[in-house]
Short mmCIF file of C-alpha atoms in Angstrom, two decimals:
data_model
loop_
_atom_site.label_atom_id
_atom_site.label_comp_id
_atom_site.label_asym_id
_atom_site.label_seq_id
_atom_site.Cartn_x
_atom_site.Cartn_y
_atom_site.Cartn_z
CA MET A 1 82.78 161.21 78.41
CA THR A 2 81.02 161.87 81.71
CA GLU A 3 82.38 163.69 84.72
CA ASP A 4 82.48 160.43 86.69
CA THR A 5 84.53 158.51 84.12
CA ASN A 6 87.04 156.38 85.98
CA PHE A 7 90.71 156.96 85.23
CA ALA A 8 91.06 153.31 84.23
CA GLN A 9 88.74 154.01 81.30
CA LEU A 10 91.06 156.79 80.13
CA SER A 11 94.15 154.63 80.01
CA PRO A 12 93.87 151.15 78.46
CA ARG A 13 97.08 149.92 80.06
CA LEU A 14 95.44 150.13 83.49
CA SER A 15 93.08 147.59 85.02
CA LEU A 16 90.58 147.77 87.85
CA GLY A 17 92.38 148.16 91.14
CA ASP A 18 95.31 149.80 89.36
CA ALA A 19 98.15 151.44 91.24
CA GLU A 20 97.58 154.95 89.89
CA PRO A 21 95.30 157.56 91.47
CA ASP A 22 92.00 158.19 89.75
CA ARG A 23 90.28 161.53 89.26
CA ASN A 24 87.89 161.16 92.21
CA LEU A 25 90.85 161.47 94.58
CA ALA A 26 90.83 165.24 94.13
CA LEU A 27 87.63 165.77 96.08
CA GLU A 28 88.88 163.49 98.85
CA LEU A 29 91.91 165.71 99.27
CA VAL A 30 89.89 168.87 99.71
CA ARG A 31 88.34 167.33 102.83
CA VAL A 32 91.86 167.22 104.25
CA THR A 33 92.72 170.86 103.56
CA GLU A 34 89.30 171.96 104.81
CA ALA A 35 89.95 170.18 108.12
CA ALA A 36 93.39 171.76 108.51
CA ALA A 37 92.05 175.23 107.71
CA ILE A 38 89.14 174.89 110.13
CA ALA A 39 91.39 173.57 112.91
CA SER A 40 93.83 176.47 112.52
CA SER A 41 91.17 179.17 112.18
CA PRO A 42 90.62 179.78 115.92
CA TRP A 43 94.29 180.76 116.14
CA VAL A 44 94.05 183.46 113.47
CA GLY A 45 95.37 186.73 114.86
CA LEU A 46 96.42 185.31 118.24
CA GLY A 47 100.15 185.56 117.56
CA ASP A 48 101.03 181.90 118.14
CA LYS A 49 102.07 180.40 114.81
CA ASN A 50 103.24 177.10 116.31
CA ALA A 51 99.89 176.50 117.99
CA ALA A 52 98.09 177.23 114.73
CA ASP A 53 100.42 174.94 112.79
CA GLY A 54 100.08 172.18 115.37
CA ALA A 55 96.29 172.28 115.13
CA ALA A 56 96.46 172.17 111.33
CA VAL A 57 98.95 169.27 111.32
CA ASP A 58 96.85 167.19 113.72
CA ALA A 59 93.70 167.72 111.66
CA MET A 60 95.45 167.05 108.37
CA ARG A 61 97.03 163.84 109.67
CA SER A 62 93.68 162.64 111.02
CA LEU A 63 91.78 163.22 107.76
CA LEU A 64 94.62 161.86 105.61
CA SER A 65 94.21 158.53 107.39
CA THR A 66 90.73 158.23 105.86
CA VAL A 67 91.77 158.78 102.23
CA ARG A 68 92.01 155.64 100.13
CA PHE A 69 95.63 155.64 99.05
CA ASN A 70 98.99 154.33 100.14
CA GLY A 71 100.91 157.56 100.59
CA VAL A 72 104.39 158.58 101.67
CA VAL A 73 105.15 162.16 102.69
CA VAL A 74 107.95 163.24 100.37
CA ILE A 75 107.72 166.94 101.20
CA GLY A 76 106.99 167.83 104.81
CA GLU A 77 107.34 171.12 106.61
CA GLY A 78 108.29 170.19 110.15
CA GLU A 79 112.07 170.21 110.00
CA LYS A 80 112.31 173.61 108.33
CA ASP A 81 109.88 175.46 110.58
CA GLU A 82 110.79 173.65 113.82
CA ALA A 83 107.08 172.99 114.10
CA PRO A 84 104.92 169.89 114.59
CA MET A 85 105.64 167.56 111.71
CA LEU A 86 104.04 165.64 109.02
CA PHE A 87 107.55 164.33 108.54
CA ASN A 88 109.34 163.12 105.44
CA GLY A 89 108.82 159.38 105.09
CA GLU A 90 105.64 159.31 107.18
CA ARG A 91 103.04 156.89 105.80
CA VAL A 92 99.63 158.45 105.25
CA GLY A 93 96.32 157.28 103.85
CA ASP A 94 94.40 154.12 104.73
CA GLY A 95 97.07 151.91 103.13
CA ASN A 96 94.89 150.79 100.23
CA GLY A 97 94.60 151.91 96.64
CA PRO A 98 97.19 153.81 94.60
CA GLU A 99 100.75 154.37 95.78
CA VAL A 100 101.46 158.09 95.84
CA ASP A 101 103.91 160.77 96.84
CA VAL A 102 102.43 163.39 99.15
CA ALA A 103 103.54 166.98 99.68
CA VAL A 104 102.00 168.76 102.65
CA ASP A 105 101.90 172.29 103.93
CA PRO A 106 99.21 172.37 106.63
CA ILE A 107 99.62 176.14 106.73
CA ASP A 108 101.36 178.00 103.94
CA GLY A 109 101.79 181.23 105.85
CA THR A 110 101.99 180.42 109.58
CA ARG A 111 103.03 184.00 110.32
CA LEU A 112 100.12 185.29 108.22
CA THR A 113 97.78 183.14 110.28
CA ALA A 114 99.26 184.25 113.59
CA LEU A 115 99.01 187.92 112.62
CA GLY A 116 95.63 187.66 110.90
CA ILE A 117 97.07 188.75 107.55
CA ASN A 118 95.69 187.76 104.14
CA ASN A 119 96.70 184.81 101.96
CA ALA A 120 97.25 181.99 104.47
CA LEU A 121 96.29 178.62 102.96
CA SER A 122 96.25 174.96 103.85
CA VAL A 123 97.68 173.04 100.90
CA LEU A 124 98.23 169.44 99.86
CA ALA A 125 99.55 167.85 96.68
CA VAL A 126 99.58 164.22 95.58
CA ALA A 127 101.26 162.54 92.60
CA GLU A 128 102.19 159.04 91.48
CA ARG A 129 104.85 157.36 93.62
CA GLY A 130 108.38 158.42 92.78
CA SER A 131 107.39 161.46 90.72
CA MET A 132 108.13 164.29 93.18
CA LEU A 133 111.66 165.64 93.45
CA ASP A 134 113.50 164.70 96.62
CA PRO A 135 115.39 167.89 97.50
CA SER A 136 117.55 166.08 100.07
CA ALA A 137 117.06 168.62 102.84
CA VAL A 138 117.79 171.66 100.68
CA PHE A 139 115.06 173.78 102.15
CA TYR A 140 115.20 176.74 99.76
CA MET A 141 115.26 177.31 96.04
CA GLU A 142 115.46 180.25 93.69
CA LYS A 143 112.21 180.47 91.74
CA LEU A 144 110.72 181.99 88.62
CA VAL A 145 107.01 181.47 87.95
CA THR A 146 104.89 182.88 85.15
CA GLY A 147 101.82 182.00 83.14
CA PRO A 148 101.32 180.10 79.87
CA GLU A 149 101.94 183.09 77.60
CA ALA A 150 105.63 183.39 78.51
CA ALA A 151 106.28 179.86 79.76
CA ASP A 152 108.48 178.94 76.79
CA LEU A 153 110.38 182.24 76.78
CA VAL A 154 111.66 182.88 80.29
CA ASP A 155 114.85 181.40 81.70
CA LEU A 156 116.00 181.66 85.31
CA ARG A 157 119.57 182.12 84.06
CA LEU A 158 118.72 185.33 82.21
CA PRO A 159 118.95 188.76 83.84
CA VAL A 160 115.81 189.87 85.66
CA LYS A 161 115.26 192.74 83.25
CA GLN A 162 115.38 190.46 80.21
CA ASN A 163 112.88 188.01 81.67
CA LEU A 164 110.51 190.84 82.54
CA HIS A 165 110.64 192.25 79.02
CA LEU A 166 109.95 188.77 77.64
CA ILE A 167 106.93 188.47 79.90
CA ALA A 168 105.70 191.93 78.91
CA LYS A 169 106.04 191.12 75.21
CA ALA A 170 104.30 187.75 75.57
CA LYS A 171 101.41 189.37 77.43
CA ASN A 172 101.26 192.30 75.01
CA LYS A 173 101.53 194.92 77.71
CA PRO A 174 104.06 197.64 78.58
CA ILE A 175 106.71 196.76 81.14
CA SER A 176 105.18 199.37 83.46
CA GLN A 177 102.10 197.13 83.77
CA VAL A 178 104.03 193.98 84.69
CA THR A 179 103.73 193.07 88.39
CA VAL A 180 106.09 190.66 90.15
CA CYS A 181 105.32 188.93 93.45
CA VAL A 182 108.33 188.81 95.80
CA LEU A 183 108.69 187.60 99.39
CA ASP A 184 109.63 190.33 101.85
CA ARG A 185 113.10 189.16 102.82
CA PRO A 186 116.43 191.02 103.20
CA ARG A 187 117.97 188.66 100.63
CA HIS A 188 115.61 190.09 97.99
CA GLN A 189 116.70 193.71 98.25
CA GLY A 190 118.80 193.49 95.08
CA LEU A 191 116.07 191.60 93.21
CA ILE A 192 113.48 194.22 94.10
CA GLU A 193 115.80 196.96 92.89
CA ASP A 194 116.33 195.07 89.60
CA ILE A 195 112.60 194.66 89.07
CA ARG A 196 111.89 198.32 89.68
CA SER A 197 114.82 199.54 87.62
CA ALA A 198 113.48 197.46 84.73
CA GLY A 199 110.30 199.51 84.96
CA ALA A 200 108.08 196.80 86.43
CA ARG A 201 106.11 196.85 89.66
CA THR A 202 106.47 194.70 92.77
CA LYS A 203 103.90 193.09 95.00
CA ILE A 204 105.66 192.37 98.26
CA ILE A 205 104.26 189.53 100.37
CA LEU A 206 105.22 188.57 103.92
CA ASP A 207 104.80 184.83 103.36
CA GLY A 208 102.75 182.38 101.31
CA ASP A 209 104.51 181.98 98.00
CA VAL A 210 102.25 179.05 96.97
CA ALA A 211 99.43 181.56 96.65
CA GLY A 212 101.85 183.91 94.87
CA ALA A 213 102.89 181.21 92.40
CA ILE A 214 99.29 180.36 91.59
CA ALA A 215 98.44 184.03 91.12
CA ALA A 216 101.37 184.37 88.70
CA THR A 217 99.90 181.69 86.42
CA ARG A 218 96.23 182.69 86.52
CA GLU A 219 94.53 185.47 84.58
CA ASP A 220 93.01 188.53 86.24
CA THR A 221 95.02 188.28 89.46
CA GLY A 222 97.14 191.36 88.81
CA VAL A 223 100.31 189.28 89.16
CA ASP A 224 102.44 188.38 86.12
CA ALA A 225 105.36 186.56 87.74
CA LEU A 226 106.82 185.37 91.00
CA MET A 227 110.56 185.70 91.58
CA GLY A 228 112.98 185.11 94.41
CA ILE A 229 114.15 182.53 96.91
CA GLY A 230 111.49 180.58 98.78
CA GLY A 231 110.86 177.17 100.23
CA THR A 232 111.60 174.06 98.19
CA PRO A 233 108.52 172.30 99.63
CA GLU A 234 106.36 175.19 98.46
CA GLY A 235 108.02 175.01 95.04
CA ILE A 236 107.13 171.35 94.59
CA VAL A 237 103.58 171.89 95.84
CA SER A 238 103.27 174.82 93.40
CA ALA A 239 104.56 172.65 90.56
CA CYS A 240 101.65 170.25 91.09
CA ALA A 241 99.23 173.15 90.75
CA ILE A 242 101.05 174.57 87.73
CA ARG A 243 100.79 171.19 86.03
CA ALA A 244 97.04 171.81 85.95
CA LEU A 245 97.12 175.58 85.43
CA GLY A 246 99.70 175.76 82.66
CA GLY A 247 102.56 178.17 82.89
CA VAL A 248 105.94 177.28 84.31
CA ILE A 249 107.94 177.17 87.50
CA GLN A 250 111.71 177.13 87.21
CA GLY A 251 113.85 176.54 90.25
CA ARG A 252 117.46 176.21 91.31
CA LEU A 253 118.37 174.71 94.67
CA TRP A 254 119.76 177.30 97.11
CA PRO A 255 121.67 175.73 100.03
CA GLN A 256 121.90 177.97 103.07
CA ASP A 257 125.37 176.88 104.18
CA ASP A 258 128.30 174.64 103.30
CA ASP A 259 126.90 171.64 105.17
CA GLU A 260 123.63 171.79 103.27
CA LYS A 261 125.50 172.31 100.03
CA GLN A 262 127.61 169.20 100.64
CA ARG A 263 124.53 167.12 101.47
CA ALA A 264 122.99 168.18 98.17
CA ILE A 265 126.14 167.31 96.23
CA ASP A 266 126.43 163.95 98.01
CA ALA A 267 122.83 163.23 96.99
CA GLY A 268 123.72 163.83 93.36
CA HIS A 269 122.12 167.24 92.87
CA ASP A 270 123.57 169.65 90.33
CA LEU A 271 123.26 172.98 92.08
CA ASP A 272 123.62 174.86 88.79
CA GLN A 273 120.75 172.98 87.13
CA VAL A 274 117.57 174.90 86.42
CA LEU A 275 114.73 172.59 87.40
CA THR A 276 111.51 172.97 85.43
CA THR A 277 107.94 172.07 86.31
CA THR A 278 108.42 168.57 84.92
CA ASP A 279 111.64 168.09 86.88
CA LEU A 280 109.93 169.02 90.14
CA VAL A 281 106.97 166.71 89.45
CA THR A 282 107.52 164.23 86.62
CA SER A 283 103.98 162.82 86.57
CA ASP A 284 101.14 164.48 84.71
CA ASN A 285 98.69 162.70 86.97
CA CYS A 286 98.87 164.84 90.07
CA TYR A 287 96.47 166.69 92.30
CA PHE A 288 96.49 169.93 94.24
CA ALA A 289 94.06 171.13 96.89
CA ALA A 290 94.07 174.32 98.94
CA THR A 291 91.65 175.87 101.42
CA GLY A 292 91.77 179.47 102.56
CA ILE A 293 92.55 180.15 106.22
CA THR A 294 92.56 183.93 105.98
CA ASP A 295 91.03 185.97 103.17
CA GLY A 296 93.29 186.35 100.16
CA ASP A 297 93.67 187.04 96.47
CA LEU A 298 92.92 183.41 95.64
CA LEU A 299 90.40 182.22 98.25
CA ARG A 300 88.22 183.47 101.07
CA GLY A 301 89.26 182.47 104.56
CA VAL A 302 87.36 180.41 107.11
CA ARG A 303 84.19 182.16 108.24
CA TYR A 304 81.79 181.46 111.09
CA LYS A 305 78.09 182.25 110.83
CA ASP A 306 75.42 181.08 113.26
CA ASN A 307 76.10 177.36 113.66
CA THR A 308 78.07 176.87 110.47
CA ILE A 309 81.68 177.10 109.37
CA ARG A 310 82.22 178.20 105.78
CA THR A 311 85.27 177.42 103.71
CA GLN A 312 86.43 178.07 100.17
CA SER A 313 88.85 175.77 98.40
CA ILE A 314 90.44 175.17 95.02
CA VAL A 315 91.05 171.67 93.67
CA MET A 316 93.08 170.83 90.57
CA ARG A 317 93.91 167.73 88.59
CA SER A 318 96.69 167.96 86.01
CA LYS A 319 95.67 164.95 83.91
CA SER A 320 92.41 166.59 82.86
CA GLY A 321 93.45 170.20 83.44
CA THR A 322 90.40 170.57 85.65
CA ILE A 323 90.19 173.38 88.21
CA ARG A 324 87.30 173.48 90.66
CA PHE A 325 86.35 176.02 93.32
CA VAL A 326 84.56 174.39 96.24
CA ASP A 327 82.44 176.32 98.73
CA GLY A 328 81.90 174.30 101.89
CA GLU A 329 79.32 174.77 104.62
CA HIS A 330 80.00 172.68 107.72
CA GLN A 331 77.94 172.18 110.89
CA ALA A 332 80.11 173.66 113.62
CA ARG A 333 79.13 171.15 116.31
CA LYS A 334 80.39 168.26 114.18
CA TRP A 335 83.82 169.88 113.88
CA GLU A 336 84.37 170.33 117.63
CA PRO A 337 87.06 167.58 117.74
CA TYR A 338 89.22 169.66 115.38
CA VAL A 339 88.65 173.09 116.93
CA ARG A 340 90.14 174.13 120.26
#
């Protein structure tokens, strides 16, 4: 089977012009995250996260309009961050080809970008229509992410210490060598104490738990798990990546107040349910693309040299389990419409 085999050849129930995305879509998506990363890069370190996010959103929306699919934004970031939107329900793509759900995060780590701190990414995920969870405006979820070795052992309902010992055993390492990525938030003070009292180490991050979730599932990153409460959009985007990477993300919706809790209940959500990777994204034909904005553990950030702009991206497709790293070199003058 060649690298260019069309998805229709892989599935006899499909015909030419089918309504499912084919494998070549992945490299179209990386053009979108590259554009968003390049557009936001002039704002790195300038302290204005909304300006950076606005530039990334505009570039992402513009490039999405050129991709051959009929997409609907299921997971957008605007409402939560009070920032320029790629809003839920927005139609994206050129209107032709497969019908897909789209999850966008033009900048995962707007504060990281504004402060010039590592691990800011532009991310995008696409899956077959109707396969992404609709969180019904529950913006946060409790998360547990780990790699393939312990994927079948951990359970979000177990005590932190027990999960960490299960991870240590699965990875054949002492608990003292287990490292857990946690967002730096006051709500995580008790979690951090539990992790450390279990004998494990913490890696505290300011923002960017998509990068943290990916690190928790990949080898040689120095991260064995991600725990804590983070954004639901980021959780669903991460689930698309984890579909390709292996491992597991488990989540439980975490309403911030009674009004949000009631909206979730009215929408039919069970707030006690532990959602797994396959609950968050039911399709195994999904795509993930990310481009570095600032340097990080996963990707290099946008760099300028002479008359070129250099980017580094990662692209994944769950159906084939393919992961590609893409180094881009772009002529700066041709990107002037996207850069302030």
